[in-house]
DNA sequence: CATCTAATTTGACATCTATCTATCCAGAAA
DNA sequence: TTTCTGGATAGATAGATGTCAAATTAGATG
């Protein structure tokens, strides 16, 4: 098994990047993409990713990610794990604290997904 | 109430478009966005949206959306409803058949969401 | 070593979701 | 009107998900 904080990155196996208006999605691609969107389908996780992605220094300490929410520590930890397993963020432990940062390639590729051809 | 096929569009109420790396998402925006991503968090719905968005003529008949899947009619109907309620597609009945088309503004705004500032 | 703190994991529980079958509705065509 | 067909709705069920309290792990510090 992977060690605690290492990312079991789902996106690593499937490239996928063609826009939704493009060629038909293969079943595998659809399954993998769906997992990423499932990670984004919760308000708390969206705000967490937003907090992390907008943090000065490009990373955020978990200790700063817990206070903005009216939720228990384990729940925040759970949501961070989901985002991690979707390949959207990575976590690193430095001393006592754990820092999370976004994975730019994983986020940027979603941008191209929603690019539509100009209506002629 | 709205009549059968009219879209109870969720996105109509919330604009929201700033990139994830931008200012903090308000709780309401996060909730609304999460609903859109929940609609995208299923492989079947992703492939449906892909089929619809890539259809010649800009629309697809439900009759053509059922056959590619090994699922019952009602299940496909359910998934189309979820996409409709998320504001991602609209449906229109013409005679015997129902045609679905993508909602470009709803899709395009997601593209900007995932735009990250260049790392300096 | 013992202790303290930050964070994750475990286990439980209520709620939500994808799917099916059966039924219903809306037009078209007898 | 009656009948047929495409599609949506209703109701049921197995499985997934968000949440918390309690237990656990990883470093730091005494």
Coordinates of C-alpha atoms (C1' of nucleotides) in Angstrom, one line a residue:
Chain A
X1 CA 0.0 0.0 0.0
X2 CA 1.0 3.6 -0.4
X3 CA 2.2 5.4 2.6
X4 CA -0.2 7.7 4.4
X5 CA 0.0 10.9 2.6
X6 CA 1.1 9.8 -0.8
X7 CA -1.5 10.4 -3.4
X8 CA -3.3 7.5 -4.9
X9 CA -3.8 9.7 -8.0
X10 CA -6.6 8.6 -10.1
X11 CA -5.9 11.0 -13.0
X12 CA -2.4 9.7 -13.4
X13 CA -3.6 6.7 -15.4
X14 CA -6.0 8.5 -17.8
X15 CA -4.9 11.6 -19.8
X16 CA -8.2 12.7 -21.3
X17 CA -8.5 16.3 -22.3
X18 CA -10.6 16.7 -25.4
X19 CA -13.5 19.1 -25.0
X20 CA -17.0 17.9 -24.3
X21 CA -18.1 18.9 -27.8
X22 CA -15.4 16.7 -29.3
X23 CA -15.1 13.0 -30.0
X24 CA -17.1 10.5 -27.9
X25 CA -15.7 9.9 -24.4
X26 CA -14.6 6.3 -23.9
X27 CA -16.3 4.5 -21.0
X28 CA -13.0 4.5 -19.0
X29 CA -12.4 8.2 -19.6
X30 CA -15.9 8.9 -18.4
X31 CA -15.5 6.9 -15.3
X32 CA -12.2 8.6 -14.4
X33 CA -13.6 12.1 -15.1
X34 CA -16.7 11.3 -13.2
X35 CA -14.6 10.6 -10.1
X36 CA -12.9 14.0 -10.4
X37 CA -16.3 15.7 -10.6
X38 CA -17.6 13.7 -7.7
X39 CA -14.7 15.1 -5.7
X40 CA -15.9 18.6 -6.8
X41 CA -19.6 17.8 -6.1
X42 CA -19.5 19.0 -2.5
X43 CA -19.7 22.6 -1.3
X44 CA -17.2 22.0 1.4
X45 CA -14.7 20.5 -0.9
X46 CA -15.1 23.3 -3.5
X47 CA -14.4 25.9 -0.8
X48 CA -11.4 23.9 0.4
X49 CA -10.0 23.7 -3.1
X50 CA -10.7 27.4 -3.5
X51 CA -8.9 28.2 -0.2
X52 CA -5.9 26.1 -1.2
X53 CA -5.7 27.4 -4.7
X54 CA -5.9 31.0 -3.6
X55 CA -3.4 30.7 -0.7
X56 CA -0.4 32.9 -0.7
X57 CA 2.7 30.8 -1.2
X58 CA 0.7 28.3 -3.2
X59 CA -0.1 26.1 -0.2
X60 CA -2.3 26.0 2.8
X61 CA -1.9 24.4 6.2
X62 CA -4.7 22.1 7.4
X63 CA -4.8 24.0 10.6
X64 CA -6.0 27.0 8.6
X65 CA -8.5 24.9 6.6
X66 CA -10.4 23.7 9.5
X67 CA -11.4 26.9 11.2
X68 CA -13.5 28.4 8.3
X69 CA -15.9 25.6 8.6
X70 CA -18.4 24.5 11.2
X71 CA -17.3 20.9 10.9
X72 CA -15.2 18.5 12.9
X73 CA -11.5 17.9 12.1
X74 CA -12.0 14.3 10.9
X75 CA -14.7 15.6 8.4
X76 CA -12.3 18.1 6.9
X77 CA -9.6 15.4 6.8
X78 CA -12.0 13.2 4.9
X79 CA -12.8 15.9 2.3
X80 CA -9.1 16.6 1.8
X81 CA -8.5 12.9 1.2
X82 CA -11.2 12.8 -1.4
X83 CA -9.7 15.8 -3.2
X84 CA -6.3 14.1 -2.9
X85 CA -7.5 10.8 -4.3
X86 CA -9.0 12.7 -7.2
X87 CA -5.6 14.1 -8.0
X88 CA -6.6 17.7 -7.5
X89 CA -4.3 18.4 -4.5
X90 CA -1.2 17.0 -2.9
X91 CA -0.3 17.0 0.8
X92 CA 3.1 17.2 2.4
X93 CA 3.9 16.9 6.0
X94 CA 6.5 19.3 7.4
X95 CA 7.2 18.9 11.1
X96 CA 4.0 19.0 13.0
X97 CA 1.8 20.5 10.2
X98 CA 0.5 19.2 6.9
X99 CA 0.4 21.5 3.9
X100 CA -1.8 21.1 0.8
X101 CA -1.3 22.6 -2.6
X102 CA -3.2 22.3 -5.8
X103 CA -2.1 20.2 -8.8
X104 CA -2.2 22.7 -11.6
X105 CA -2.2 20.2 -14.5
X106 CA -5.2 18.3 -13.0
X107 CA -7.1 21.6 -12.7
X108 CA -6.2 23.1 -15.9
X109 CA -7.2 20.1 -18.0
X110 CA -10.7 20.6 -16.8
X111 CA -10.7 24.0 -18.3
X112 CA -10.2 22.6 -21.8
X113 CA -13.0 20.1 -21.2
X114 CA -15.6 22.9 -21.1
X115 CA -14.3 24.8 -24.1
X116 CA -17.0 24.9 -26.7
X117 CA -16.5 25.5 -30.4
X118 CA -17.8 28.9 -31.5
X119 CA -21.3 28.6 -32.9
X120 CA -21.0 29.3 -36.6
Chain B
X1 CA -44.9 24.7 -10.8
X2 CA -43.1 24.5 -14.0
X3 CA -44.5 22.4 -16.8
X4 CA -43.0 19.0 -17.5
X5 CA -40.1 19.8 -19.7
X6 CA -39.2 23.3 -18.6
X7 CA -35.9 23.5 -16.9
X8 CA -35.9 24.3 -13.3
X9 CA -32.5 25.9 -13.9
X10 CA -30.4 26.1 -10.9
X11 CA -27.7 28.2 -12.5
X12 CA -30.2 30.9 -13.3
X13 CA -30.1 32.2 -9.8
X14 CA -26.3 32.4 -9.2
X15 CA -23.8 34.0 -11.6
X16 CA -20.5 32.8 -10.2
X17 CA -17.6 32.7 -12.5
X18 CA -14.4 33.7 -10.8
X19 CA -11.6 31.2 -11.1
X20 CA -10.9 28.8 -8.2
X21 CA -7.6 30.6 -7.6
X22 CA -9.5 33.8 -7.0
X23 CA -11.5 35.3 -4.2
X24 CA -13.2 33.0 -1.6
X25 CA -16.3 31.3 -2.8
X26 CA -19.4 32.3 -0.9
X27 CA -21.3 29.4 0.7
X28 CA -24.2 29.9 -1.7
X29 CA -22.0 29.9 -4.8
X30 CA -20.3 26.8 -3.5
X31 CA -23.6 25.0 -3.0
X32 CA -24.9 25.9 -6.4
X33 CA -21.6 25.0 -8.1
X34 CA -21.5 21.7 -6.2
X35 CA -24.9 20.9 -7.7
X36 CA -23.6 21.3 -11.2
X37 CA -20.6 19.1 -10.5
X38 CA -22.8 16.5 -8.9
X39 CA -24.7 16.4 -12.2
X40 CA -21.3 15.8 -13.9
X41 CA -20.2 13.2 -11.4
X42 CA -21.7 10.2 -13.2
X43 CA -20.1 8.5 -16.2
X44 CA -23.4 8.0 -17.9
X45 CA -24.3 11.7 -17.6
X46 CA -20.8 12.7 -18.8
X47 CA -21.2 10.6 -21.9
X48 CA -24.8 11.9 -22.4
X49 CA -23.6 15.4 -22.3
X50 CA -20.7 14.5 -24.6
X51 CA -23.2 13.0 -27.1
X52 CA -25.5 15.9 -26.9
X53 CA -22.7 18.5 -27.2
X54 CA -21.1 16.8 -30.1
X55 CA -24.3 16.2 -32.1
X56 CA -24.6 17.5 -35.5
X57 CA -27.2 20.2 -35.6
X58 CA -26.5 21.1 -32.0
X59 CA -29.2 18.8 -30.6
X60 CA -29.8 15.1 -30.0
X61 CA -33.0 13.1 -29.9
X62 CA -33.6 11.0 -26.8
X63 CA -34.2 8.1 -29.1
X64 CA -30.6 8.2 -30.1
X65 CA -29.4 8.7 -26.5
X66 CA -30.8 5.5 -25.2
X67 CA -29.3 2.9 -27.5
X68 CA -25.6 3.6 -26.7
X69 CA -26.1 2.5 -23.1
X70 CA -27.0 -0.8 -21.6
X71 CA -29.6 0.9 -19.4
X72 CA -33.3 1.1 -19.2
X73 CA -35.2 4.1 -20.7
X74 CA -36.3 5.5 -17.4
X75 CA -32.8 5.5 -16.1
X76 CA -31.6 7.5 -19.1
X77 CA -34.6 9.8 -18.6
X78 CA -33.5 10.3 -15.0
X79 CA -30.0 11.2 -16.0
X80 CA -31.3 13.7 -18.5
X81 CA -33.4 15.3 -15.9
X82 CA -30.5 15.7 -13.6
X83 CA -28.5 17.4 -16.3
X84 CA -31.5 19.6 -17.1
X85 CA -32.0 20.6 -13.5
X86 CA -28.3 21.5 -13.3
X87 CA -28.9 23.9 -16.2
X88 CA -26.5 22.1 -18.5
X89 CA -29.0 21.1 -21.1
X90 CA -32.5 22.0 -22.3
X91 CA -35.1 19.7 -23.7
X92 CA -37.8 20.5 -26.3
X93 CA -40.6 18.3 -27.5
X94 CA -41.3 18.4 -31.3
X95 CA -44.0 16.0 -32.3
X96 CA -43.4 12.6 -31.0
X97 CA -39.7 13.1 -30.1
X98 CA -37.8 15.1 -27.5
X99 CA -34.6 16.8 -28.4
X100 CA -31.9 18.0 -26.0
X101 CA -29.3 20.6 -26.6
X102 CA -26.4 22.0 -24.5
X103 CA -26.6 25.3 -22.7
X104 CA -23.4 27.0 -23.8
X105 CA -23.2 29.7 -21.2
X106 CA -23.6 27.1 -18.4
X107 CA -20.8 25.0 -19.8
X108 CA -18.4 27.8 -20.8
X109 CA -18.5 29.4 -17.3
X110 CA -17.0 26.2 -15.9
X111 CA -14.0 26.7 -18.2
X112 CA -13.1 29.9 -16.5
X113 CA -13.5 28.3 -13.1
X114 CA -10.5 26.1 -13.8
X115 CA -8.3 28.8 -15.2
X116 CA -5.2 29.2 -13.0
X117 CA -2.9 32.2 -12.9
X118 CA 0.5 31.5 -14.4
X119 CA 3.0 30.5 -11.8
X120 CA 5.5 33.4 -11.6
Chain C
dC1 C1' 10.7 7.8 28.2
dA2 C1' 6.3 10.4 28.9
dT3 C1' 3.4 13.9 27.2
dC4 C1' 1.3 17.1 24.2
dT5 C1' -0.6 18.5 19.7
dA6 C1' -1.8 18.2 14.6
dA7 C1' -3.9 15.2 11.6
dT8 C1' -5.6 10.8 9.9
dT9 C1' -8.2 6.5 10.5
dT10 C1' -12.0 3.6 12.2
dG11 C1' -16.6 2.5 12.9
dA12 C1' -21.4 3.8 13.1
dC13 C1' -25.5 6.1 11.4
dA14 C1' -28.7 8.8 8.7
dT15 C1' -29.3 10.4 4.2
dC16 C1' -28.9 10.3 -0.7
dT17 C1' -28.4 8.1 -5.4
dA18 C1' -28.5 4.9 -9.5
dT19 C1' -31.2 1.5 -11.1
dC20 C1' -35.1 -1.3 -12.1
dT21 C1' -40.3 -2.4 -13.0
dA22 C1' -44.7 -0.7 -13.5
dT23 C1' -47.5 3.0 -14.6
dC24 C1' -48.7 7.3 -16.7
dC25 C1' -48.8 11.2 -20.2
dA26 C1' -48.5 13.4 -25.0
dG27 C1' -48.9 13.2 -29.8
dA28 C1' -49.7 10.7 -34.1
dA29 C1' -52.4 7.8 -36.8
dA30 C1' -56.0 4.8 -37.6
Chain D
dT1 C1' -62.3 7.8 -30.0
dT2 C1' -59.2 4.1 -29.9
dT3 C1' -54.8 2.6 -30.4
dC4 C1' -49.8 2.8 -30.7
dT5 C1' -45.3 4.7 -29.5
dG6 C1' -41.7 7.8 -27.3
dG7 C1' -40.7 9.5 -23.2
dA8 C1' -41.4 10.9 -18.2
dT9 C1' -43.0 9.7 -13.5
dA10 C1' -43.7 6.8 -9.2
dG11 C1' -42.3 3.6 -6.0
dA12 C1' -38.9 0.3 -4.3
dT13 C1' -34.2 -1.3 -3.2
dA14 C1' -29.2 -2.0 -2.9
dG15 C1' -25.3 0.6 -2.4
dA16 C1' -22.7 5.1 -1.8
dT17 C1' -21.7 9.4 1.0
dG18 C1' -21.3 13.1 4.7
dT19 C1' -20.9 13.5 9.4
dC20 C1' -19.4 12.7 14.1
dA21 C1' -17.1 10.6 18.4
dA22 C1' -13.5 7.6 19.6
dA23 C1' -9.1 5.6 18.7
dT24 C1' -4.6 6.0 16.3
dT25 C1' -0.3 7.9 14.2
dA26 C1' 3.6 11.2 13.6
dG27 C1' 6.5 14.8 15.3
dA28 C1' 7.9 17.9 18.8
dT29 C1' 9.1 19.0 23.5
dG30 C1' 9.8 18.3 28.3

